Amino acid sequence: MQQPIRLAPSILSADFAKLGEEVRAMAAAGADYIHVDVMDGHFVPNLTIGPAVVRALRPHTDKPLDVHLMISPVDPFVREFAEAGADILTVHPEAGPHVHRTIQLIKSLGKKAGVSINPGTPVEAVDPVLDMVDLVLVMSVNPGFGGQSFLDGAIEKLKRLRARIDATGRTIDLQVDGGINDTTAPLARAAGADVLVAGTAGFVGGPARYADNLRRLRGG
């Protein structure tokens, strides 16, 4: 069953010169998760941050740190991010030879585990691990950069995954990331998403506007 809508602002769109302040402001504005995009310049064409930044952010909020690992190979870094303070670790099936083993590792460290599918990844890729994960992430852009436009094919994937998740009887977040704004958020919510990652649309206008940005995305 679809859960209440939750919002996960992506720090990829924050002011990196004052990340701690940005995270505190977003938490105060009503964010449910803080989304951390980790990119390695190899699995995706951008280079962002490592465990040290997650560790530095941890004291600034008690909101779950939702860490999306767009890195390959991913297994050697899972423990570092877990120990740095990540609460949720999401990986891609393509990022290592044994996604089942990767998710086992995440769970063994006491963290929630997510699996992410890119626009070119079929929804069936999540089936072998759906009984293990706490979150399924649908990328509605090709990962690597913020500010991209929402790909309409994500709507059908969300609908199909909503049905799969509901059939398990388990509580699994259905998250969507990429091009989420005032126009696409209602479409994603209607398709079954219950966690919206927002980059540009969350952080636009600065801290004074964060609460209003989140309210609109939530549909309030």
PDB file of N, CA, C and O in Angstrom, residues 102-176:
ATOM      1  N   THR A 102      25.484  -7.586  -2.298  1.00  0.00           N
ATOM      2  CA  THR A 102      25.652  -6.193  -1.879  1.00  0.00           C
ATOM      3  C   THR A 102      24.566  -5.790  -0.893  1.00  0.00           C
ATOM      4  O   THR A 102      24.838  -5.149   0.129  1.00  0.00           O
ATOM      5  N   ILE A 103      23.344  -6.181  -1.186  1.00  0.00           N
ATOM      6  CA  ILE A 103      22.234  -5.842  -0.286  1.00  0.00           C
ATOM      7  C   ILE A 103      22.369  -6.585   1.037  1.00  0.00           C
ATOM      8  O   ILE A 103      22.101  -6.022   2.108  1.00  0.00           O
ATOM      9  N   GLN A 104      22.820  -7.830   0.985  1.00  0.00           N
ATOM     10  CA  GLN A 104      23.109  -8.557   2.228  1.00  0.00           C
ATOM     11  C   GLN A 104      24.124  -7.797   3.078  1.00  0.00           C
ATOM     12  O   GLN A 104      23.979  -7.708   4.305  1.00  0.00           O
ATOM     13  N   LEU A 105      25.153  -7.260   2.421  1.00  0.00           N
ATOM     14  CA  LEU A 105      26.186  -6.508   3.133  1.00  0.00           C
ATOM     15  C   LEU A 105      25.594  -5.272   3.798  1.00  0.00           C
ATOM     16  O   LEU A 105      25.855  -5.000   4.985  1.00  0.00           O
ATOM     17  N   ILE A 106      24.788  -4.524   3.058  1.00  0.00           N
ATOM     18  CA  ILE A 106      24.172  -3.319   3.616  1.00  0.00           C
ATOM     19  C   ILE A 106      23.332  -3.661   4.839  1.00  0.00           C
ATOM     20  O   ILE A 106      23.432  -3.015   5.888  1.00  0.00           O
ATOM     21  N   LYS A 107      22.523  -4.707   4.725  1.00  0.00           N
ATOM     22  CA  LYS A 107      21.658  -5.098   5.834  1.00  0.00           C
ATOM     23  C   LYS A 107      22.471  -5.593   7.031  1.00  0.00           C
ATOM     24  O   LYS A 107      22.094  -5.356   8.181  1.00  0.00           O
ATOM     25  N   SER A 108      23.585  -6.259   6.751  1.00  0.00           N
ATOM     26  CA  SER A 108      24.421  -6.771   7.845  1.00  0.00           C
ATOM     27  C   SER A 108      25.035  -5.645   8.661  1.00  0.00           C
ATOM     28  O   SER A 108      25.424  -5.836   9.815  1.00  0.00           O
ATOM     29  N   LEU A 109      25.123  -4.458   8.057  1.00  0.00           N
ATOM     30  CA  LEU A 109      25.684  -3.295   8.744  1.00  0.00           C
ATOM     31  C   LEU A 109      24.606  -2.505   9.479  1.00  0.00           C
ATOM     32  O   LEU A 109      24.876  -1.426  10.019  1.00  0.00           O
ATOM     33  N   GLY A 110      23.387  -3.038   9.483  1.00  0.00           N
ATOM     34  CA  GLY A 110      22.302  -2.402  10.208  1.00  0.00           C
ATOM     35  C   GLY A 110      21.660  -1.240   9.485  1.00  0.00           C
ATOM     36  O   GLY A 110      20.972  -0.418  10.106  1.00  0.00           O
ATOM     37  N   LYS A 111      21.848  -1.170   8.173  1.00  0.00           N
ATOM     38  CA  LYS A 111      21.308  -0.069   7.392  1.00  0.00           C
ATOM     39  C   LYS A 111      20.160  -0.535   6.508  1.00  0.00           C
ATOM     40  O   LYS A 111      20.043  -1.721   6.172  1.00  0.00           O
ATOM     41  N   LYS A 112      19.303   0.393   6.108  1.00  0.00           N
ATOM     42  CA  LYS A 112      18.277   0.082   5.125  1.00  0.00           C
ATOM     43  C   LYS A 112      18.922   0.020   3.740  1.00  0.00           C
ATOM     44  O   LYS A 112      19.854   0.773   3.438  1.00  0.00           O
ATOM     45  N   ALA A 113      18.384  -0.876   2.903  1.00  0.00           N
ATOM     46  CA  ALA A 113      18.966  -1.102   1.583  1.00  0.00           C
ATOM     47  C   ALA A 113      17.974  -0.731   0.491  1.00  0.00           C
ATOM     48  O   ALA A 113      16.779  -1.032   0.591  1.00  0.00           O
ATOM     49  N   GLY A 114      18.486  -0.073  -0.542  1.00  0.00           N
ATOM     50  CA  GLY A 114      17.666   0.268  -1.689  1.00  0.00           C
ATOM     51  C   GLY A 114      18.293  -0.243  -2.965  1.00  0.00           C
ATOM     52  O   GLY A 114      19.498  -0.486  -3.036  1.00  0.00           O
ATOM     53  N   VAL A 115      17.447  -0.405  -3.988  1.00  0.00           N
ATOM     54  CA  VAL A 115      17.931  -0.777  -5.320  1.00  0.00           C
ATOM     55  C   VAL A 115      17.367   0.229  -6.301  1.00  0.00           C
ATOM     56  O   VAL A 115      16.204   0.642  -6.194  1.00  0.00           O
ATOM     57  N   SER A 116      18.190   0.663  -7.250  1.00  0.00           N
ATOM     58  CA  SER A 116      17.803   1.714  -8.183  1.00  0.00           C
ATOM     59  C   SER A 116      17.840   1.207  -9.611  1.00  0.00           C
ATOM     60  O   SER A 116      18.728   0.432  -9.987  1.00  0.00           O
ATOM     61  N   ILE A 117      16.865   1.670 -10.404  1.00  0.00           N
ATOM     62  CA  ILE A 117      16.866   1.316 -11.828  1.00  0.00           C
ATOM     63  C   ILE A 117      16.948   2.579 -12.674  1.00  0.00           C
ATOM     64  O   ILE A 117      16.232   3.553 -12.452  1.00  0.00           O
ATOM     65  N   ASN A 118      17.844   2.545 -13.641  1.00  0.00           N
ATOM     66  CA  ASN A 118      18.032   3.635 -14.587  1.00  0.00           C
ATOM     67  C   ASN A 118      16.963   3.585 -15.674  1.00  0.00           C
ATOM     68  O   ASN A 118      16.253   2.584 -15.820  1.00  0.00           O
ATOM     69  N   PRO A 119      16.858   4.640 -16.479  1.00  0.00           N
ATOM     70  CA  PRO A 119      15.871   4.616 -17.558  1.00  0.00           C
ATOM     71  C   PRO A 119      15.996   3.412 -18.487  1.00  0.00           C
ATOM     72  O   PRO A 119      14.996   2.934 -19.018  1.00  0.00           O
ATOM     73  N   GLY A 120      17.196   2.898 -18.677  1.00  0.00           N
ATOM     74  CA  GLY A 120      17.390   1.750 -19.555  1.00  0.00           C
ATOM     75  C   GLY A 120      17.359   0.404 -18.851  1.00  0.00           C
ATOM     76  O   GLY A 120      17.611  -0.627 -19.481  1.00  0.00           O
ATOM     77  N   THR A 121      17.053   0.406 -17.553  1.00  0.00           N
ATOM     78  CA  THR A 121      16.996  -0.826 -16.768  1.00  0.00           C
ATOM     79  C   THR A 121      15.550  -1.270 -16.620  1.00  0.00           C
ATOM     80  O   THR A 121      14.701  -0.478 -16.199  1.00  0.00           O
ATOM     81  N   PRO A 122      15.237  -2.523 -16.942  1.00  0.00           N
ATOM     82  CA  PRO A 122      13.846  -2.981 -16.819  1.00  0.00           C
ATOM     83  C   PRO A 122      13.427  -3.143 -15.367  1.00  0.00           C
ATOM     84  O   PRO A 122      14.262  -3.407 -14.489  1.00  0.00           O
ATOM     85  N   VAL A 123      12.124  -3.024 -15.113  1.00  0.00           N
ATOM     86  CA  VAL A 123      11.635  -3.169 -13.740  1.00  0.00           C
ATOM     87  C   VAL A 123      11.908  -4.574 -13.207  1.00  0.00           C
ATOM     88  O   VAL A 123      12.052  -4.761 -11.985  1.00  0.00           O
ATOM     89  N   GLU A 124      12.012  -5.542 -14.092  1.00  0.00           N
ATOM     90  CA  GLU A 124      12.254  -6.924 -13.659  1.00  0.00           C
ATOM     91  C   GLU A 124      13.584  -7.079 -12.930  1.00  0.00           C
ATOM     92  O   GLU A 124      13.786  -8.065 -12.210  1.00  0.00           O
ATOM     93  N   ALA A 125      14.484  -6.111 -13.076  1.00  0.00           N
ATOM     94  CA  ALA A 125      15.787  -6.194 -12.421  1.00  0.00           C
ATOM     95  C   ALA A 125      15.673  -6.195 -10.910  1.00  0.00           C
ATOM     96  O   ALA A 125      16.580  -6.652 -10.215  1.00  0.00           O
ATOM     97  N   VAL A 126      14.563  -5.681 -10.374  1.00  0.00           N
ATOM     98  CA  VAL A 126      14.418  -5.627  -8.918  1.00  0.00           C
ATOM     99  C   VAL A 126      13.813  -6.906  -8.349  1.00  0.00           C
ATOM    100  O   VAL A 126      13.874  -7.131  -7.129  1.00  0.00           O
ATOM    101  N   ASP A 127      13.227  -7.741  -9.209  1.00  0.00           N
ATOM    102  CA  ASP A 127      12.486  -8.904  -8.709  1.00  0.00           C
ATOM    103  C   ASP A 127      13.312  -9.831  -7.810  1.00  0.00           C
ATOM    104  O   ASP A 127      12.813 -10.277  -6.762  1.00  0.00           O
ATOM    105  N   PRO A 128      14.565 -10.125  -8.157  1.00  0.00           N
ATOM    106  CA  PRO A 128      15.316 -11.081  -7.318  1.00  0.00           C
ATOM    107  C   PRO A 128      15.639 -10.573  -5.911  1.00  0.00           C
ATOM    108  O   PRO A 128      16.006 -11.361  -5.046  1.00  0.00           O
ATOM    109  N   VAL A 129      15.515  -9.254  -5.694  1.00  0.00           N
ATOM    110  CA  VAL A 129      15.874  -8.703  -4.378  1.00  0.00           C
ATOM    111  C   VAL A 129      14.710  -7.968  -3.711  1.00  0.00           C
ATOM    112  O   VAL A 129      14.888  -7.352  -2.663  1.00  0.00           O
ATOM    113  N   LEU A 130      13.528  -8.057  -4.289  1.00  0.00           N
ATOM    114  CA  LEU A 130      12.395  -7.311  -3.746  1.00  0.00           C
ATOM    115  C   LEU A 130      12.006  -7.779  -2.345  1.00  0.00           C
ATOM    116  O   LEU A 130      11.440  -7.020  -1.558  1.00  0.00           O
ATOM    117  N   ASP A 131      12.353  -9.025  -2.028  1.00  0.00           N
ATOM    118  CA  ASP A 131      12.047  -9.538  -0.689  1.00  0.00           C
ATOM    119  C   ASP A 131      13.045  -9.055   0.361  1.00  0.00           C
ATOM    120  O   ASP A 131      12.868  -9.314   1.554  1.00  0.00           O
ATOM    121  N   MET A 132      14.088  -8.339  -0.064  1.00  0.00           N
ATOM    122  CA  MET A 132      15.141  -7.900   0.846  1.00  0.00           C
ATOM    123  C   MET A 132      15.179  -6.389   1.053  1.00  0.00           C
ATOM    124  O   MET A 132      15.582  -5.918   2.121  1.00  0.00           O
ATOM    125  N   VAL A 133      14.813  -5.619   0.015  1.00  0.00           N
ATOM    126  CA  VAL A 133      15.081  -4.184   0.041  1.00  0.00           C
ATOM    127  C   VAL A 133      14.027  -3.416   0.839  1.00  0.00           C
ATOM    128  O   VAL A 133      12.915  -3.884   1.056  1.00  0.00           O
ATOM    129  N   ASP A 134      14.417  -2.225   1.263  1.00  0.00           N
ATOM    130  CA  ASP A 134      13.530  -1.304   1.967  1.00  0.00           C
ATOM    131  C   ASP A 134      13.074  -0.167   1.063  1.00  0.00           C
ATOM    132  O   ASP A 134      12.168   0.586   1.428  1.00  0.00           O
ATOM    133  N   LEU A 135      13.713  -0.039  -0.096  1.00  0.00           N
ATOM    134  CA  LEU A 135      13.439   1.083  -0.990  1.00  0.00           C
ATOM    135  C   LEU A 135      13.737   0.666  -2.422  1.00  0.00           C
ATOM    136  O   LEU A 135      14.718  -0.034  -2.681  1.00  0.00           O
ATOM    137  N   VAL A 136      12.888   1.102  -3.344  1.00  0.00           N
ATOM    138  CA  VAL A 136      13.147   0.962  -4.781  1.00  0.00           C
ATOM    139  C   VAL A 136      13.143   2.366  -5.367  1.00  0.00           C
ATOM    140  O   VAL A 136      12.195   3.136  -5.161  1.00  0.00           O
ATOM    141  N   LEU A 137      14.212   2.704  -6.069  1.00  0.00           N
ATOM    142  CA  LEU A 137      14.373   4.032  -6.653  1.00  0.00           C
ATOM    143  C   LEU A 137      14.268   3.947  -8.174  1.00  0.00           C
ATOM    144  O   LEU A 137      15.024   3.211  -8.814  1.00  0.00           O
ATOM    145  N   VAL A 138      13.338   4.712  -8.734  1.00  0.00           N
ATOM    146  CA  VAL A 138      13.204   4.831 -10.187  1.00  0.00           C
ATOM    147  C   VAL A 138      13.868   6.132 -10.614  1.00  0.00           C
ATOM    148  O   VAL A 138      13.451   7.224 -10.202  1.00  0.00           O
ATOM    149  N   MET A 139      14.906   6.032 -11.430  1.00  0.00           N
ATOM    150  CA  MET A 139      15.534   7.220 -11.985  1.00  0.00           C
ATOM    151  C   MET A 139      14.694   7.710 -13.160  1.00  0.00           C
ATOM    152  O   MET A 139      14.487   6.983 -14.127  1.00  0.00           O
ATOM    153  N   SER A 140      14.221   8.935 -13.050  1.00  0.00           N
ATOM    154  CA  SER A 140      13.414   9.522 -14.119  1.00  0.00           C
ATOM    155  C   SER A 140      14.236  10.454 -15.005  1.00  0.00           C
ATOM    156  O   SER A 140      13.703  11.204 -15.820  1.00  0.00           O
ATOM    157  N   VAL A 141      15.557  10.388 -14.852  1.00  0.00           N
ATOM    158  CA  VAL A 141      16.540  10.953 -15.773  1.00  0.00           C
ATOM    159  C   VAL A 141      17.702   9.962 -15.807  1.00  0.00           C
ATOM    160  O   VAL A 141      17.805   9.081 -14.955  1.00  0.00           O
ATOM    161  N   ASN A 142      18.579  10.124 -16.775  1.00  0.00           N
ATOM    162  CA  ASN A 142      19.808   9.350 -16.738  1.00  0.00           C
ATOM    163  C   ASN A 142      20.724   9.970 -15.688  1.00  0.00           C
ATOM    164  O   ASN A 142      20.953  11.189 -15.698  1.00  0.00           O
ATOM    165  N   PRO A 143      21.215   9.165 -14.737  1.00  0.00           N
ATOM    166  CA  PRO A 143      21.945   9.740 -13.600  1.00  0.00           C
ATOM    167  C   PRO A 143      23.252  10.374 -14.015  1.00  0.00           C
ATOM    168  O   PRO A 143      23.881   9.976 -14.989  1.00  0.00           O
ATOM    169  N   GLY A 144      23.646  11.391 -13.241  1.00  0.00           N
ATOM    170  CA  GLY A 144      24.920  12.044 -13.479  1.00  0.00           C
ATOM    171  C   GLY A 144      24.879  13.532 -13.214  1.00  0.00           C
ATOM    172  O   GLY A 144      25.829  14.092 -12.688  1.00  0.00           O
ATOM    173  N   PHE A 145      23.767  14.175 -13.558  1.00  0.00           N
ATOM    174  CA  PHE A 145      23.693  15.624 -13.419  1.00  0.00           C
ATOM    175  C   PHE A 145      22.301  16.053 -12.973  1.00  0.00           C
ATOM    176  O   PHE A 145      21.304  15.438 -13.354  1.00  0.00           O
ATOM    177  N   GLY A 146      22.255  17.127 -12.194  1.00  0.00           N
ATOM    178  CA  GLY A 146      20.982  17.717 -11.812  1.00  0.00           C
ATOM    179  C   GLY A 146      20.441  18.593 -12.932  1.00  0.00           C
ATOM    180  O   GLY A 146      21.122  18.883 -13.916  1.00  0.00           O
ATOM    181  N   GLY A 147      19.185  18.999 -12.774  1.00  0.00           N
ATOM    182  CA  GLY A 147      18.596  19.941 -13.717  1.00  0.00           C
ATOM    183  C   GLY A 147      18.069  19.340 -15.004  1.00  0.00           C
ATOM    184  O   GLY A 147      17.701  20.081 -15.915  1.00  0.00           O
ATOM    185  N   GLN A 148      18.011  18.008 -15.108  1.00  0.00           N
ATOM    186  CA  GLN A 148      17.516  17.379 -16.326  1.00  0.00           C
ATOM    187  C   GLN A 148      15.988  17.294 -16.316  1.00  0.00           C
ATOM    188  O   GLN A 148      15.347  17.400 -15.281  1.00  0.00           O
ATOM    189  N   SER A 149      15.430  17.080 -17.522  1.00  0.00           N
ATOM    190  CA  SER A 149      13.976  16.979 -17.652  1.00  0.00           C
ATOM    191  C   SER A 149      13.499  15.563 -17.374  1.00  0.00           C
ATOM    192  O   SER A 149      14.160  14.584 -17.733  1.00  0.00           O
ATOM    193  N   PHE A 150      12.346  15.455 -16.766  1.00  0.00           N
ATOM    194  CA  PHE A 150      11.704  14.198 -16.404  1.00  0.00           C
ATOM    195  C   PHE A 150      11.409  13.372 -17.650  1.00  0.00           C
ATOM    196  O   PHE A 150      10.876  13.875 -18.642  1.00  0.00           O
ATOM    197  N   LEU A 151      11.767  12.086 -17.612  1.00  0.00           N
ATOM    198  CA  LEU A 151      11.502  11.169 -18.718  1.00  0.00           C
ATOM    199  C   LEU A 151      10.165  10.471 -18.471  1.00  0.00           C
ATOM    200  O   LEU A 151       9.972   9.800 -17.457  1.00  0.00           O
ATOM    201  N   ASP A 152       9.250  10.615 -19.435  1.00  0.00           N
ATOM    202  CA  ASP A 152       7.887  10.119 -19.239  1.00  0.00           C
ATOM    203  C   ASP A 152       7.814   8.616 -18.998  1.00  0.00           C
ATOM    204  O   ASP A 152       6.879   8.138 -18.352  1.00  0.00           O
ATOM    205  N   GLY A 153       8.791   7.862 -19.490  1.00  0.00           N
ATOM    206  CA  GLY A 153       8.775   6.417 -19.301  1.00  0.00           C
ATOM    207  C   GLY A 153       8.811   5.999 -17.845  1.00  0.00           C
ATOM    208  O   GLY A 153       8.438   4.862 -17.505  1.00  0.00           O
ATOM    209  N   ALA A 154       9.223   6.901 -16.976  1.00  0.00           N
ATOM    210  CA  ALA A 154       9.291   6.580 -15.541  1.00  0.00           C
ATOM    211  C   ALA A 154       7.904   6.349 -14.957  1.00  0.00           C
ATOM    212  O   ALA A 154       7.764   5.601 -13.984  1.00  0.00           O
ATOM    213  N   ILE A 155       6.882   6.966 -15.527  1.00  0.00           N
ATOM    214  CA  ILE A 155       5.522   6.827 -14.983  1.00  0.00           C
ATOM    215  C   ILE A 155       5.055   5.383 -15.067  1.00  0.00           C
ATOM    216  O   ILE A 155       4.523   4.827 -14.090  1.00  0.00           O
ATOM    217  N   GLU A 156       5.248   4.747 -16.201  1.00  0.00           N
ATOM    218  CA  GLU A 156       4.838   3.353 -16.356  1.00  0.00           C
ATOM    219  C   GLU A 156       5.646   2.449 -15.424  1.00  0.00           C
ATOM    220  O   GLU A 156       5.104   1.504 -14.833  1.00  0.00           O
ATOM    221  N   LYS A 157       6.934   2.748 -15.272  1.00  0.00           N
ATOM    222  CA  LYS A 157       7.754   1.954 -14.346  1.00  0.00           C
ATOM    223  C   LYS A 157       7.246   2.086 -12.910  1.00  0.00           C
ATOM    224  O   LYS A 157       7.186   1.096 -12.168  1.00  0.00           O
ATOM    225  N   LEU A 158       6.889   3.290 -12.513  1.00  0.00           N
ATOM    226  CA  LEU A 158       6.367   3.488 -11.162  1.00  0.00           C
ATOM    227  C   LEU A 158       5.086   2.690 -10.954  1.00  0.00           C
ATOM    228  O   LEU A 158       4.906   2.043  -9.916  1.00  0.00           O
ATOM    229  N   LYS A 159       4.197   2.713 -11.926  1.00  0.00           N
ATOM    230  CA  LYS A 159       2.941   1.970 -11.805  1.00  0.00           C
ATOM    231  C   LYS A 159       3.207   0.469 -11.662  1.00  0.00           C
ATOM    232  O   LYS A 159       2.593  -0.209 -10.819  1.00  0.00           O
ATOM    233  N   ARG A 160       4.124  -0.048 -12.477  1.00  0.00           N
ATOM    234  CA  ARG A 160       4.417  -1.477 -12.432  1.00  0.00           C
ATOM    235  C   ARG A 160       5.094  -1.864 -11.121  1.00  0.00           C
ATOM    236  O   ARG A 160       4.809  -2.920 -10.544  1.00  0.00           O
ATOM    237  N   LEU A 161       5.963  -0.999 -10.637  1.00  0.00           N
ATOM    238  CA  LEU A 161       6.640  -1.287  -9.374  1.00  0.00           C
ATOM    239  C   LEU A 161       5.703  -1.130  -8.182  1.00  0.00           C
ATOM    240  O   LEU A 161       5.815  -1.873  -7.198  1.00  0.00           O
ATOM    241  N   ARG A 162       4.770  -0.184  -8.275  1.00  0.00           N
ATOM    242  CA  ARG A 162       3.776  -0.051  -7.211  1.00  0.00           C
ATOM    243  C   ARG A 162       3.013  -1.365  -7.043  1.00  0.00           C
ATOM    244  O   ARG A 162       2.772  -1.823  -5.913  1.00  0.00           O
ATOM    245  N   ALA A 163       2.615  -1.973  -8.166  1.00  0.00           N
ATOM    246  CA  ALA A 163       1.886  -3.238  -8.112  1.00  0.00           C
ATOM    247  C   ALA A 163       2.753  -4.350  -7.540  1.00  0.00           C
ATOM    248  O   ALA A 163       2.289  -5.165  -6.725  1.00  0.00           O
ATOM    249  N   ARG A 164       4.024  -4.388  -7.926  1.00  0.00           N
ATOM    250  CA  ARG A 164       4.937  -5.407  -7.418  1.00  0.00           C
ATOM    251  C   ARG A 164       5.139  -5.271  -5.912  1.00  0.00           C
ATOM    252  O   ARG A 164       5.125  -6.249  -5.164  1.00  0.00           O
ATOM    253  N   ILE A 165       5.345  -4.033  -5.471  1.00  0.00           N
ATOM    254  CA  ILE A 165       5.567  -3.790  -4.047  1.00  0.00           C
ATOM    255  C   ILE A 165       4.322  -4.156  -3.248  1.00  0.00           C
ATOM    256  O   ILE A 165       4.407  -4.835  -2.216  1.00  0.00           O
ATOM    257  N   ASP A 166       3.167  -3.732  -3.720  1.00  0.00           N
ATOM    258  CA  ASP A 166       1.932  -4.028  -3.000  1.00  0.00           C
ATOM    259  C   ASP A 166       1.697  -5.534  -2.887  1.00  0.00           C
ATOM    260  O   ASP A 166       1.183  -6.014  -1.866  1.00  0.00           O
ATOM    261  N   ALA A 167       2.094  -6.262  -3.925  1.00  0.00           N
ATOM    262  CA  ALA A 167       1.885  -7.711  -3.921  1.00  0.00           C
ATOM    263  C   ALA A 167       2.746  -8.410  -2.873  1.00  0.00           C
ATOM    264  O   ALA A 167       2.400  -9.513  -2.422  1.00  0.00           O
ATOM    265  N   THR A 168       3.844  -7.780  -2.450  1.00  0.00           N
ATOM    266  CA  THR A 168       4.706  -8.412  -1.448  1.00  0.00           C
ATOM    267  C   THR A 168       4.108  -8.312  -0.041  1.00  0.00           C
ATOM    268  O   THR A 168       4.473  -9.093   0.834  1.00  0.00           O
ATOM    269  N   GLY A 169       3.269  -7.323   0.180  1.00  0.00           N
ATOM    270  CA  GLY A 169       2.757  -7.082   1.527  1.00  0.00           C
ATOM    271  C   GLY A 169       3.769  -6.415   2.444  1.00  0.00           C
ATOM    272  O   GLY A 169       3.494  -6.216   3.627  1.00  0.00           O
ATOM    273  N   ARG A 170       4.946  -6.090   1.905  1.00  0.00           N
ATOM    274  CA  ARG A 170       5.996  -5.459   2.699  1.00  0.00           C
ATOM    275  C   ARG A 170       5.923  -3.938   2.582  1.00  0.00           C
ATOM    276  O   ARG A 170       5.396  -3.402   1.607  1.00  0.00           O
ATOM    277  N   THR A 171       6.479  -3.242   3.548  1.00  0.00           N
ATOM    278  CA  THR A 171       6.579  -1.789   3.509  1.00  0.00           C
ATOM    279  C   THR A 171       7.888  -1.421   2.824  1.00  0.00           C
ATOM    280  O   THR A 171       8.967  -1.582   3.407  1.00  0.00           O
ATOM    281  N   ILE A 172       7.772  -0.975   1.598  1.00  0.00           N
ATOM    282  CA  ILE A 172       8.944  -0.630   0.786  1.00  0.00           C
ATOM    283  C   ILE A 172       8.709   0.751   0.196  1.00  0.00           C
ATOM    284  O   ILE A 172       7.686   0.994  -0.447  1.00  0.00           O
ATOM    285  N   ASP A 173       9.644   1.658   0.404  1.00  0.00           N
ATOM    286  CA  ASP A 173       9.534   2.981  -0.201  1.00  0.00           C
ATOM    287  C   ASP A 173       9.656   2.859  -1.716  1.00  0.00           C
ATOM    288  O   ASP A 173      10.543   2.149  -2.221  1.00  0.00           O
ATOM    289  N   LEU A 174       8.810   3.588  -2.442  1.00  0.00           N
ATOM    290  CA  LEU A 174       8.949   3.699  -3.898  1.00  0.00           C
ATOM    291  C   LEU A 174       9.341   5.144  -4.190  1.00  0.00           C
ATOM    292  O   LEU A 174       8.526   6.064  -4.083  1.00  0.00           O
ATOM    293  N   GLN A 175      10.596   5.310  -4.519  1.00  0.00           N
ATOM    294  CA  GLN A 175      11.204   6.631  -4.658  1.00  0.00           C
ATOM    295  C   GLN A 175      11.409   6.956  -6.136  1.00  0.00           C
ATOM    296  O   GLN A 175      11.664   6.064  -6.953  1.00  0.00           O
ATOM    297  N   VAL A 176      11.320   8.237  -6.473  1.00  0.00           N
ATOM    298  CA  VAL A 176      11.590   8.685  -7.840  1.00  0.00           C
ATOM    299  C   VAL A 176      12.531   9.880  -7.772  1.00  0.00           C
ATOM    300  O   VAL A 176      12.417  10.726  -6.894  1.00  0.00           O
TER     301      VAL A 176
END
